[in-house]
């Protein structure tokens, strides 16, 4: 080096969120939002911060940060403290997740179920009632019915697709019950579309009913795992809190387990307090993997959605297919109306009813060559499973019948393979039935 002029110290840049009047789309912001290479030796990608604790600049700073951790100062810590509370990878990821849903803040957890359990525990006290749509993901339904019931919390459920009048009636009943039990209606908890029926919940009607019957102190939370973050933004329809199993479309490669919740600060602050106490925050390595996943989430979901449309067009009317439960081909006008108001795409997870019963469904599944036989969804690869014999095996027969979970219902999650290859695979597997 001949020139020894020192380069001036580089200062972090303000986050880029717009160019002129143009607000940048989340797809663009996934590549850099919330991370400045200047703070990490110029490393273009965020390093993984493997540390259990963070050094304070001085004692006063340590005190100020702890005021945020303990809730003395609302809104979380102003800086990094200890890895059960926060960390750089988790914070960058939380900021990026918030962009998709229009959430003020998000929190990441070690699994979707950790997120869901901590969320319920935050808002429920003895005597409270939870109102939820049905069916829910089996573990969510089990946590409410079997675990929270041990602490004096009861629930009322309603079928996805309920009308405004039906919702008013359910909430009124729940409110009366809560008064009898000396509690409140703690939360309205939704899952839409429901698994495996794909029934949609009218979130706008739930919001109107909640406002009319309960007022705004009872949050509406919704599990958006099946259509989010690309095809449904429930906060726009009046939900307060969005819940994800990031294990599915967001992670997208079937190689990690994680969860998140997002919403207005008002709702997220108390959940963060309980996460600080209990732990359950996502680890830095998985947070880093999810940042990588988010760079392609729009590409992956768009391709999977296009593939599912092509595959369903082929399956519809196939002589060995009894029916399809696909959001791109809804027969019920009320469900279609909800879809038109709430969803921007039909997703890539659907139900295929093979003509016959379990034996025919087994033969179809056992003959698939490209599609893998596994539960879960939202990955790059196509998966197929039989809910009645697998994920919903423990559901009593009566409830299965009520939910339409028959022995010939095959659950399919379409991936990002070549669509014509997938069609060839389904064609030969159906031929073997
Ligand atoms: C998978 C899933 C969950 C649970 O998430 P984990 O990451 O497996 O804990 C919750 N809700 C829905 C809709 C899911 O598909």
GROMACS .gro file of C-alpha atoms and ligand atoms in nm:
model
  448
    1UNK     CA    1   0.000   0.000   0.000
    2UNK     CA    2   0.144   0.337  -0.097
    3UNK     CA    3  -0.142   0.555   0.018
    4UNK     CA    4  -0.167   0.551   0.396
    5UNK     CA    5  -0.461   0.795   0.426
    6UNK     CA    6  -0.692   0.627   0.680
    7UNK     CA    7  -1.048   0.569   0.565
    8UNK     CA    8  -1.292   0.765   0.783
    9UNK     CA    9  -1.501   0.552   1.021
   10UNK     CA   10  -1.813   0.427   0.842
   11UNK     CA   11  -2.150   0.508   0.993
   12UNK     CA   12  -2.453   0.277   0.969
   13UNK     CA   13  -2.709   0.390   0.712
   14UNK     CA   14  -3.075   0.454   0.786
   15UNK     CA   15  -3.300   0.164   0.680
   16UNK     CA   16  -3.418   0.187   0.318
   17UNK     CA   17  -3.796   0.150   0.308
   18UNK     CA   18  -3.892   0.370   0.011
   19UNK     CA   19  -3.753   0.525  -0.305
   20UNK     CA   20  -3.919   0.864  -0.346
   21UNK     CA   21  -4.290   0.803  -0.305
   22UNK     CA   22  -4.255   0.439  -0.377
   23UNK     CA   23  -4.287   0.217  -0.069
   24UNK     CA   24  -4.069  -0.089  -0.123
   25UNK     CA   25  -4.240  -0.426  -0.130
   26UNK     CA   26  -4.155  -0.690   0.135
   27UNK     CA   27  -4.002  -0.910  -0.139
   28UNK     CA   28  -3.737  -0.642  -0.201
   29UNK     CA   29  -3.680  -0.571   0.168
   30UNK     CA   30  -3.611  -0.936   0.256
   31UNK     CA   31  -3.257  -0.899   0.120
   32UNK     CA   32  -3.133  -0.640   0.364
   33UNK     CA   33  -3.391  -0.485   0.594
   34UNK     CA   34  -3.276  -0.436   0.951
   35UNK     CA   35  -2.912  -0.527   0.890
   36UNK     CA   36  -2.621  -0.296   0.816
   37UNK     CA   37  -2.294  -0.461   0.704
   38UNK     CA   38  -2.099  -0.168   0.853
   39UNK     CA   39  -2.174  -0.303   1.199
   40UNK     CA   40  -2.032  -0.648   1.115
   41UNK     CA   41  -1.694  -0.598   0.940
   42UNK     CA   42  -1.871  -0.537   0.607
   43UNK     CA   43  -2.009  -0.891   0.598
   44UNK     CA   44  -2.281  -0.872   0.332
   45UNK     CA   45  -2.493  -1.127   0.513
   46UNK     CA   46  -2.561  -1.111   0.885
   47UNK     CA   47  -2.325  -1.334   1.083
   48UNK     CA   48  -2.478  -1.582   1.326
   49UNK     CA   49  -2.435  -1.439   1.675
   50UNK     CA   50  -2.355  -1.739   1.890
   51UNK     CA   51  -2.335  -1.584   2.234
   52UNK     CA   52  -2.535  -1.624   2.553
   53UNK     CA   53  -2.490  -1.266   2.670
   54UNK     CA   54  -2.403  -0.913   2.550
   55UNK     CA   55  -2.158  -0.660   2.697
   56UNK     CA   56  -2.300  -0.323   2.805
   57UNK     CA   57  -2.111  -0.002   2.718
   58UNK     CA   58  -2.149   0.116   3.077
   59UNK     CA   59  -2.349   0.040   3.392
   60UNK     CA   60  -2.619   0.300   3.321
   61UNK     CA   61  -2.684   0.137   2.985
   62UNK     CA   62  -2.721  -0.203   3.153
   63UNK     CA   63  -2.976  -0.055   3.392
   64UNK     CA   64  -3.172   0.111   3.109
   65UNK     CA   65  -3.181  -0.210   2.903
   66UNK     CA   66  -3.305  -0.407   3.205
   67UNK     CA   67  -3.585  -0.158   3.260
   68UNK     CA   68  -3.711  -0.269   2.919
   69UNK     CA   69  -3.669  -0.640   2.997
   70UNK     CA   70  -3.856  -0.621   3.327
   71UNK     CA   71  -4.137  -0.403   3.193
   72UNK     CA   72  -4.048  -0.095   3.399
   73UNK     CA   73  -4.014   0.073   3.064
   74UNK     CA   74  -4.274  -0.066   2.821
   75UNK     CA   75  -4.185  -0.194   2.475
   76UNK     CA   76  -3.893  -0.429   2.535
   77UNK     CA   77  -3.524  -0.363   2.587
   78UNK     CA   78  -3.354  -0.081   2.398
   79UNK     CA   79  -3.049  -0.298   2.346
   80UNK     CA   80  -2.913  -0.650   2.353
   81UNK     CA   81  -2.897  -0.812   2.696
   82UNK     CA   82  -2.906  -1.192   2.718
   83UNK     CA   83  -2.997  -1.455   2.462
   84UNK     CA   84  -3.311  -1.577   2.636
   85UNK     CA   85  -3.450  -1.224   2.581
   86UNK     CA   86  -3.317  -1.109   2.245
   87UNK     CA   87  -3.037  -1.132   1.988
   88UNK     CA   88  -2.939  -0.970   1.657
   89UNK     CA   89  -3.048  -1.259   1.430
   90UNK     CA   90  -3.384  -1.285   1.602
   91UNK     CA   91  -3.442  -0.907   1.589
   92UNK     CA   92  -3.360  -0.881   1.219
   93UNK     CA   93  -3.590  -1.175   1.146
   94UNK     CA   94  -3.871  -1.028   1.357
   95UNK     CA   95  -3.844  -0.698   1.170
   96UNK     CA   96  -3.864  -0.873   0.833
   97UNK     CA   97  -4.159  -1.091   0.931
   98UNK     CA   98  -4.354  -0.783   1.045
   99UNK     CA   99  -4.329  -0.634   0.694
  100UNK     CA  100  -4.534  -0.912   0.533
  101UNK     CA  101  -4.830  -0.883   0.767
  102UNK     CA  102  -4.830  -0.511   0.834
  103UNK     CA  103  -4.758  -0.594   1.200
  104UNK     CA  104  -4.605  -0.333   1.428
  105UNK     CA  105  -4.389  -0.596   1.598
  106UNK     CA  106  -4.321  -0.968   1.582
  107UNK     CA  107  -4.168  -1.229   1.811
  108UNK     CA  108  -4.002  -1.554   1.705
  109UNK     CA  109  -4.022  -1.882   1.897
  110UNK     CA  110  -3.859  -2.225   1.892
  111UNK     CA  111  -4.172  -2.375   1.728
  112UNK     CA  112  -4.519  -2.278   1.612
  113UNK     CA  113  -4.664  -2.455   1.916
  114UNK     CA  114  -4.436  -2.264   2.157
  115UNK     CA  115  -4.564  -1.939   2.002
  116UNK     CA  116  -4.925  -2.054   2.036
  117UNK     CA  117  -4.890  -2.180   2.396
  118UNK     CA  118  -4.709  -1.865   2.516
  119UNK     CA  119  -4.975  -1.653   2.342
  120UNK     CA  120  -5.262  -1.830   2.523
  121UNK     CA  121  -5.081  -1.822   2.859
  122UNK     CA  122  -5.024  -1.447   2.822
  123UNK     CA  123  -5.391  -1.358   2.790
  124UNK     CA  124  -5.575  -1.627   2.993
  125UNK     CA  125  -5.653  -1.623   3.364
  126UNK     CA  126  -5.862  -1.853   3.584
  127UNK     CA  127  -6.232  -1.831   3.496
  128UNK     CA  128  -6.171  -1.701   3.144
  129UNK     CA  129  -6.329  -1.833   2.826
  130UNK     CA  130  -6.154  -1.877   2.490
  131UNK     CA  131  -6.368  -1.862   2.177
  132UNK     CA  132  -6.214  -2.046   1.884
  133UNK     CA  133  -6.301  -2.154   1.531
  134UNK     CA  134  -6.300  -2.524   1.459
  135UNK     CA  135  -6.124  -2.733   1.367
  136UNK     CA  136  -5.786  -2.603   1.485
  137UNK     CA  137  -5.447  -2.764   1.439
  138UNK     CA  138  -5.476  -3.067   1.669
  139UNK     CA  139  -5.206  -2.958   1.916
  140UNK     CA  140  -5.361  -2.608   1.948
  141UNK     CA  141  -5.702  -2.759   2.014
  142UNK     CA  142  -5.547  -3.001   2.265
  143UNK     CA  143  -5.364  -2.724   2.452
  144UNK     CA  144  -5.690  -2.534   2.502
  145UNK     CA  145  -5.907  -2.836   2.585
  146UNK     CA  146  -5.663  -3.042   2.791
  147UNK     CA  147  -5.398  -2.812   2.940
  148UNK     CA  148  -5.567  -2.472   2.990
  149UNK     CA  149  -5.875  -2.649   3.132
  150UNK     CA  150  -5.657  -2.761   3.426
  151UNK     CA  151  -5.619  -2.393   3.517
  152UNK     CA  152  -5.990  -2.309   3.509
  153UNK     CA  153  -6.001  -2.178   3.150
  154UNK     CA  154  -6.289  -2.307   2.936
  155UNK     CA  155  -6.364  -2.270   2.565
  156UNK     CA  156  -6.649  -2.233   2.320
  157UNK     CA  157  -6.593  -2.320   1.955
  158UNK     CA  158  -6.777  -2.238   1.633
  159UNK     CA  159  -6.748  -2.382   1.282
  160UNK     CA  160  -6.525  -2.193   1.036
  161UNK     CA  161  -6.765  -2.019   0.797
  162UNK     CA  162  -7.003  -1.902   1.074
  163UNK     CA  163  -7.209  -1.594   0.983
  164UNK     CA  164  -7.219  -1.260   1.167
  165UNK     CA  165  -7.545  -1.363   1.341
  166UNK     CA  166  -7.397  -1.696   1.451
  167UNK     CA  167  -7.081  -1.523   1.573
  168UNK     CA  168  -7.283  -1.269   1.775
  169UNK     CA  169  -7.466  -1.559   1.940
  170UNK     CA  170  -7.145  -1.752   2.021
  171UNK     CA  171  -6.971  -1.446   2.167
  172UNK     CA  172  -7.279  -1.354   2.372
  173UNK     CA  173  -7.291  -1.707   2.513
  174UNK     CA  174  -6.917  -1.700   2.590
  175UNK     CA  175  -6.951  -1.362   2.763
  176UNK     CA  176  -7.234  -1.490   2.986
  177UNK     CA  177  -7.034  -1.802   3.071
  178UNK     CA  178  -6.726  -1.593   3.157
  179UNK     CA  179  -6.935  -1.377   3.389
  180UNK     CA  180  -7.064  -1.692   3.565
  181UNK     CA  181  -6.707  -1.819   3.604
  182UNK     CA  182  -6.580  -1.485   3.736
  183UNK     CA  183  -6.363  -1.424   3.432
  184UNK     CA  184  -6.366  -1.264   3.088
  185UNK     CA  185  -6.356  -1.373   2.726
  186UNK     CA  186  -5.975  -1.378   2.700
  187UNK     CA  187  -5.926  -1.428   2.329
  188UNK     CA  188  -6.097  -1.507   2.001
  189UNK     CA  189  -5.863  -1.754   1.831
  190UNK     CA  190  -5.902  -1.842   1.464
  191UNK     CA  191  -5.742  -2.070   1.210
  192UNK     CA  192  -5.823  -2.008   0.846
  193UNK     CA  193  -5.828  -2.204   0.626
  194UNK     CA  194  -5.900  -2.492   0.863
  195UNK     CA  195  -5.701  -2.812   0.830
  196UNK     CA  196  -5.781  -3.044   0.655
  197UNK     CA  197  -6.119  -2.912   0.539
  198UNK     CA  198  -5.991  -2.579   0.397
  199UNK     CA  199  -6.300  -2.402   0.541
  200UNK     CA  200  -6.241  -2.025   0.566
  201UNK     CA  201  -6.329  -1.803   0.864
  202UNK     CA  202  -6.492  -1.465   0.793
  203UNK     CA  203  -6.240  -1.251   0.983
  204UNK     CA  204  -6.425  -0.927   0.899
  205UNK     CA  205  -6.744  -1.067   1.052
  206UNK     CA  206  -6.551  -1.189   1.359
  207UNK     CA  207  -6.408  -0.839   1.402
  208UNK     CA  208  -6.752  -0.675   1.375
  209UNK     CA  209  -6.901  -0.924   1.623
  210UNK     CA  210  -6.609  -0.884   1.866
  211UNK     CA  211  -6.641  -0.503   1.856
  212UNK     CA  212  -7.018  -0.521   1.911
  213UNK     CA  213  -7.033  -0.789   2.182
  214UNK     CA  214  -6.699  -0.775   2.366
  215UNK     CA  215  -6.532  -0.442   2.286
  216UNK     CA  216  -6.171  -0.402   2.181
  217UNK     CA  217  -5.995  -0.538   2.494
  218UNK     CA  218  -6.034  -0.899   2.380
  219UNK     CA  219  -5.776  -0.972   2.107
  220UNK     CA  220  -5.853  -1.164   1.788
  221UNK     CA  221  -5.563  -1.395   1.700
  222UNK     CA  222  -5.538  -1.601   1.382
  223UNK     CA  223  -5.313  -1.887   1.275
  224UNK     CA  224  -5.209  -1.782   0.923
  225UNK     CA  225  -4.978  -2.076   0.854
  226UNK     CA  226  -5.164  -2.210   0.550
  227UNK     CA  227  -5.193  -1.892   0.339
  228UNK     CA  228  -4.944  -1.655   0.494
  229UNK     CA  229  -4.748  -1.452   0.446
  230UNK     CA  230  -4.819  -1.422   0.073
  231UNK     CA  231  -5.186  -1.503   0.011
  232UNK     CA  232  -5.361  -1.366   0.322
  233UNK     CA  233  -5.295  -1.063   0.550
  234UNK     CA  234  -5.550  -1.103   0.831
  235UNK     CA  235  -5.455  -0.780   1.008
  236UNK     CA  236  -5.607  -0.603   0.706
  237UNK     CA  237  -5.938  -0.781   0.781
  238UNK     CA  238  -5.937  -0.678   1.146
  239UNK     CA  239  -5.735  -0.948   1.327
  240UNK     CA  240  -5.511  -0.818   1.607
  241UNK     CA  241  -5.249  -1.093   1.622
  242UNK     CA  242  -5.113  -1.322   1.346
  243UNK     CA  243  -4.964  -1.657   1.441
  244UNK     CA  244  -4.732  -1.874   1.229
  245UNK     CA  245  -4.571  -2.208   1.222
  246UNK     CA  246  -4.264  -2.085   1.031
  247UNK     CA  247  -4.184  -2.454   0.985
  248UNK     CA  248  -4.417  -2.455   0.682
  249UNK     CA  249  -4.417  -2.206   0.390
  250UNK     CA  250  -4.194  -1.943   0.553
  251UNK     CA  251  -3.911  -2.188   0.632
  252UNK     CA  252  -4.014  -2.365   0.316
  253UNK     CA  253  -3.745  -2.635   0.288
  254UNK     CA  254  -3.869  -2.887   0.547
  255UNK     CA  255  -3.543  -2.844   0.737
  256UNK     CA  256  -3.633  -2.642   1.049
  257UNK     CA  257  -3.898  -2.590   1.317
  258UNK     CA  258  -3.996  -2.237   1.429
  259UNK     CA  259  -4.293  -2.010   1.504
  260UNK     CA  260  -4.389  -1.646   1.538
  261UNK     CA  261  -4.658  -1.403   1.643
  262UNK     CA  262  -4.705  -1.048   1.519
  263UNK     CA  263  -4.937  -0.753   1.580
  264UNK     CA  264  -4.966  -0.413   1.744
  265UNK     CA  265  -4.724  -0.329   2.030
  266UNK     CA  266  -5.017  -0.330   2.269
  267UNK     CA  267  -5.061  -0.706   2.219
  268UNK     CA  268  -4.700  -0.805   2.161
  269UNK     CA  269  -4.548  -0.638   2.470
  270UNK     CA  270  -4.713  -0.869   2.726
  271UNK     CA  271  -4.626  -1.178   2.517
  272UNK     CA  272  -4.262  -1.066   2.508
  273UNK     CA  273  -4.264  -1.035   2.887
  274UNK     CA  274  -4.374  -1.397   2.924
  275UNK     CA  275  -4.123  -1.514   2.659
  276UNK     CA  276  -3.849  -1.337   2.858
  277UNK     CA  277  -3.952  -1.539   3.162
  278UNK     CA  278  -4.020  -1.876   3.002
  279UNK     CA  279  -3.769  -1.879   2.719
  280UNK     CA  280  -3.882  -2.036   2.395
  281UNK     CA  281  -3.717  -1.767   2.182
  282UNK     CA  282  -3.585  -1.903   1.850
  283UNK     CA  283  -3.213  -1.990   1.842
  284UNK     CA  284  -2.980  -1.769   1.631
  285UNK     CA  285  -2.888  -2.039   1.380
  286UNK     CA  286  -3.251  -2.117   1.289
  287UNK     CA  287  -3.323  -1.743   1.277
  288UNK     CA  288  -3.043  -1.710   1.021
  289UNK     CA  289  -3.186  -2.001   0.818
  290UNK     CA  290  -3.523  -1.824   0.814
  291UNK     CA  291  -3.368  -1.499   0.689
  292UNK     CA  292  -3.232  -1.702   0.400
  293UNK     CA  293  -3.574  -1.862   0.346
  294UNK     CA  294  -3.746  -1.522   0.345
  295UNK     CA  295  -3.536  -1.406   0.048
  296UNK     CA  296  -3.719  -1.662  -0.168
  297UNK     CA  297  -4.054  -1.691   0.008
  298UNK     CA  298  -4.244  -1.499  -0.260
  299UNK     CA  299  -4.079  -1.695  -0.543
  300UNK     CA  300  -4.139  -2.030  -0.376
  301UNK     CA  301  -4.499  -1.964  -0.279
  302UNK     CA  302  -4.586  -1.818  -0.620
  303UNK     CA  303  -4.445  -2.122  -0.799
  304UNK     CA  304  -4.612  -2.366  -0.557
  305UNK     CA  305  -4.944  -2.185  -0.604
  306UNK     CA  306  -4.915  -2.199  -0.985
  307UNK     CA  307  -4.822  -2.569  -0.968
  308UNK     CA  308  -5.122  -2.645  -0.744
  309UNK     CA  309  -5.357  -2.471  -0.989
  310UNK     CA  310  -5.224  -2.686  -1.277
  311UNK     CA  311  -5.235  -3.010  -1.078
  312UNK     CA  312  -5.590  -2.940  -0.955
  313UNK     CA  313  -5.706  -2.857  -1.307
  314UNK     CA  314  -5.582  -3.204  -1.405
  315UNK     CA  315  -5.733  -3.383  -1.103
  316UNK     CA  316  -6.073  -3.215  -1.131
  317UNK     CA  317  -6.305  -3.451  -1.312
  318UNK     CA  318  -6.056  -3.742  -1.310
  319UNK     CA  319  -6.266  -4.062  -1.299
  320UNK     CA  320  -6.088  -4.187  -0.985
  321UNK     CA  321  -6.124  -3.856  -0.799
  322UNK     CA  322  -6.447  -3.810  -0.601
  323UNK     CA  323  -6.390  -3.443  -0.514
  324UNK     CA  324  -6.127  -3.177  -0.443
  325UNK     CA  325  -6.108  -2.941  -0.144
  326UNK     CA  326  -5.909  -2.664  -0.313
  327UNK     CA  327  -5.952  -2.292  -0.254
  328UNK     CA  328  -5.916  -2.227  -0.626
  329UNK     CA  329  -6.236  -2.424  -0.689
  330UNK     CA  330  -6.490  -2.343  -0.415
  331UNK     CA  331  -6.850  -2.457  -0.461
  332UNK     CA  332  -7.014  -2.281  -0.161
  333UNK     CA  333  -7.105  -1.916  -0.244
  334UNK     CA  334  -7.048  -1.794   0.113
  335UNK     CA  335  -6.701  -1.951   0.122
  336UNK     CA  336  -6.627  -1.796  -0.219
  337UNK     CA  337  -6.734  -1.456  -0.085
  338UNK     CA  338  -6.495  -1.488   0.214
  339UNK     CA  339  -6.217  -1.600  -0.020
  340UNK     CA  340  -6.271  -1.300  -0.249
  341UNK     CA  341  -6.259  -1.056   0.044
  342UNK     CA  342  -5.966  -1.215   0.233
  343UNK     CA  343  -5.731  -1.405   0.003
  344UNK     CA  344  -5.506  -1.311  -0.287
  345UNK     CA  345  -5.425  -1.672  -0.382
  346UNK     CA  346  -5.557  -2.025  -0.334
  347UNK     CA  347  -5.242  -2.168  -0.177
  348UNK     CA  348  -5.084  -2.502  -0.260
  349UNK     CA  349  -5.231  -2.729   0.009
  350UNK     CA  350  -5.555  -2.907  -0.074
  351UNK     CA  351  -5.759  -3.222  -0.012
  352UNK     CA  352  -5.805  -3.493  -0.271
  353UNK     CA  353  -6.090  -3.739  -0.211
  354UNK     CA  354  -5.994  -4.063  -0.388
  355UNK     CA  355  -6.295  -4.267  -0.503
  356UNK     CA  356  -6.335  -4.551  -0.252
  357UNK     CA  357  -6.208  -4.576   0.106
  358UNK     CA  358  -5.887  -4.624   0.300
  359UNK     CA  359  -5.764  -4.913   0.082
  360UNK     CA  360  -5.789  -4.702  -0.236
  361UNK     CA  361  -5.628  -4.403  -0.065
  362UNK     CA  362  -5.342  -4.623   0.061
  363UNK     CA  363  -5.287  -4.761  -0.289
  364UNK     CA  364  -5.272  -4.409  -0.432
  365UNK     CA  365  -5.024  -4.294  -0.165
  366UNK     CA  366  -4.805  -4.603  -0.190
  367UNK     CA  367  -4.772  -4.558  -0.567
  368UNK     CA  368  -4.659  -4.196  -0.567
  369UNK     CA  369  -4.302  -4.166  -0.695
  370UNK     CA  370  -4.219  -3.793  -0.678
  371UNK     CA  371  -4.451  -3.686  -0.397
  372UNK     CA  372  -4.318  -3.794  -0.058
  373UNK     CA  373  -4.540  -3.964   0.196
  374UNK     CA  374  -4.508  -3.731   0.497
  375UNK     CA  375  -4.710  -3.494   0.713
  376UNK     CA  376  -4.630  -3.118   0.718
  377UNK     CA  377  -4.667  -2.876   0.427
  378UNK     CA  378  -4.527  -2.570   0.257
  379UNK     CA  379  -4.189  -2.715   0.160
  380UNK     CA  380  -4.014  -2.713  -0.178
  381UNK     CA  381  -4.113  -3.078  -0.226
  382UNK     CA  382  -4.463  -3.216  -0.275
  383UNK     CA  383  -4.597  -3.410   0.025
  384UNK     CA  384  -4.900  -3.634   0.062
  385UNK     CA  385  -5.063  -3.784   0.373
  386UNK     CA  386  -5.388  -3.938   0.496
  387UNK     CA  387  -5.521  -3.728   0.788
  388UNK     CA  388  -5.774  -3.988   0.913
  389UNK     CA  389  -5.492  -4.242   0.956
  390UNK     CA  390  -5.213  -4.000   1.056
  391UNK     CA  391  -5.247  -3.642   1.188
  392UNK     CA  392  -5.611  -3.689   1.291
  393UNK     CA  393  -5.593  -4.055   1.401
  394UNK     CA  394  -5.675  -3.968   1.762
  395UNK     CA  395  -5.979  -3.753   1.672
  396UNK     CA  396  -6.298  -3.939   1.778
  397UNK     CA  397  -6.492  -4.087   1.483
  398UNK     CA  398  -6.794  -3.869   1.554
  399UNK     CA  399  -6.591  -3.546   1.532
  400UNK     CA  400  -6.410  -3.674   1.224
  401UNK     CA  401  -6.747  -3.727   1.054
  402UNK     CA  402  -6.864  -3.382   1.164
  403UNK     CA  403  -6.548  -3.224   1.016
  404UNK     CA  404  -6.565  -3.424   0.693
  405UNK     CA  405  -6.238  -3.609   0.763
  406UNK     CA  406  -6.312  -3.927   0.570
  407UNK     CA  407  -6.093  -4.234   0.510
  408UNK     CA  408  -6.042  -4.134   0.144
  409UNK     CA  409  -5.928  -3.776   0.210
  410UNK     CA  410  -5.567  -3.739   0.096
  411UNK     CA  411  -5.394  -3.419   0.203
  412UNK     CA  412  -5.152  -3.278  -0.053
  413UNK     CA  413  -4.903  -2.994  -0.027
  414UNK     CA  414  -4.767  -2.906  -0.368
  415UNK     CA  415  -4.404  -2.798  -0.395
  416UNK     CA  416  -4.198  -2.619  -0.658
  417UNK     CA  417  -4.112  -2.912  -0.887
  418UNK     CA  418  -4.205  -2.907  -1.258
  419UNK     CA  419  -4.586  -2.911  -1.270
  420UNK     CA  420  -4.604  -3.158  -1.560
  421UNK     CA  421  -4.379  -3.402  -1.373
  422UNK     CA  422  -4.617  -3.382  -1.078
  423UNK     CA  423  -4.918  -3.441  -1.304
  424UNK     CA  424  -4.743  -3.748  -1.452
  425UNK     CA  425  -4.684  -3.878  -1.098
  426UNK     CA  426  -5.049  -3.832  -0.993
  427UNK     CA  427  -5.165  -3.985  -1.321
  428UNK     CA  428  -4.968  -4.308  -1.271
  429UNK     CA  429  -5.056  -4.333  -0.899
  430UNK     CA  430  -5.429  -4.294  -0.977
  431UNK     CA  431  -5.396  -4.553  -1.253
  432UNK     CA  432  -5.270  -4.800  -0.990
  433UNK     CA  433  -5.586  -4.752  -0.777
  434LIG     C1  434  -4.758  -2.708   1.188
  434LIG     C2  435  -4.863  -2.619   1.238
  434LIG     C3  436  -4.861  -2.570   1.370
  434LIG     C4  437  -4.754  -2.609   1.469
  434LIG     O1  438  -4.630  -2.562   1.433
  434LIG     P1  439  -4.492  -2.629   1.476
  434LIG     O2  440  -4.391  -2.541   1.411
  434LIG     O3  441  -4.492  -2.771   1.424
  434LIG     O4  442  -4.486  -2.626   1.626
  434LIG     C5  443  -4.961  -2.483   1.408
  434LIG     N1  444  -5.059  -2.448   1.324
  434LIG     C6  445  -5.068  -2.495   1.198
  434LIG     C7  446  -5.179  -2.453   1.110
  434LIG     C8  447  -4.970  -2.583   1.151
  434LIG     O5  448  -4.979  -2.630   1.026
   0.00000   0.00000   0.00000
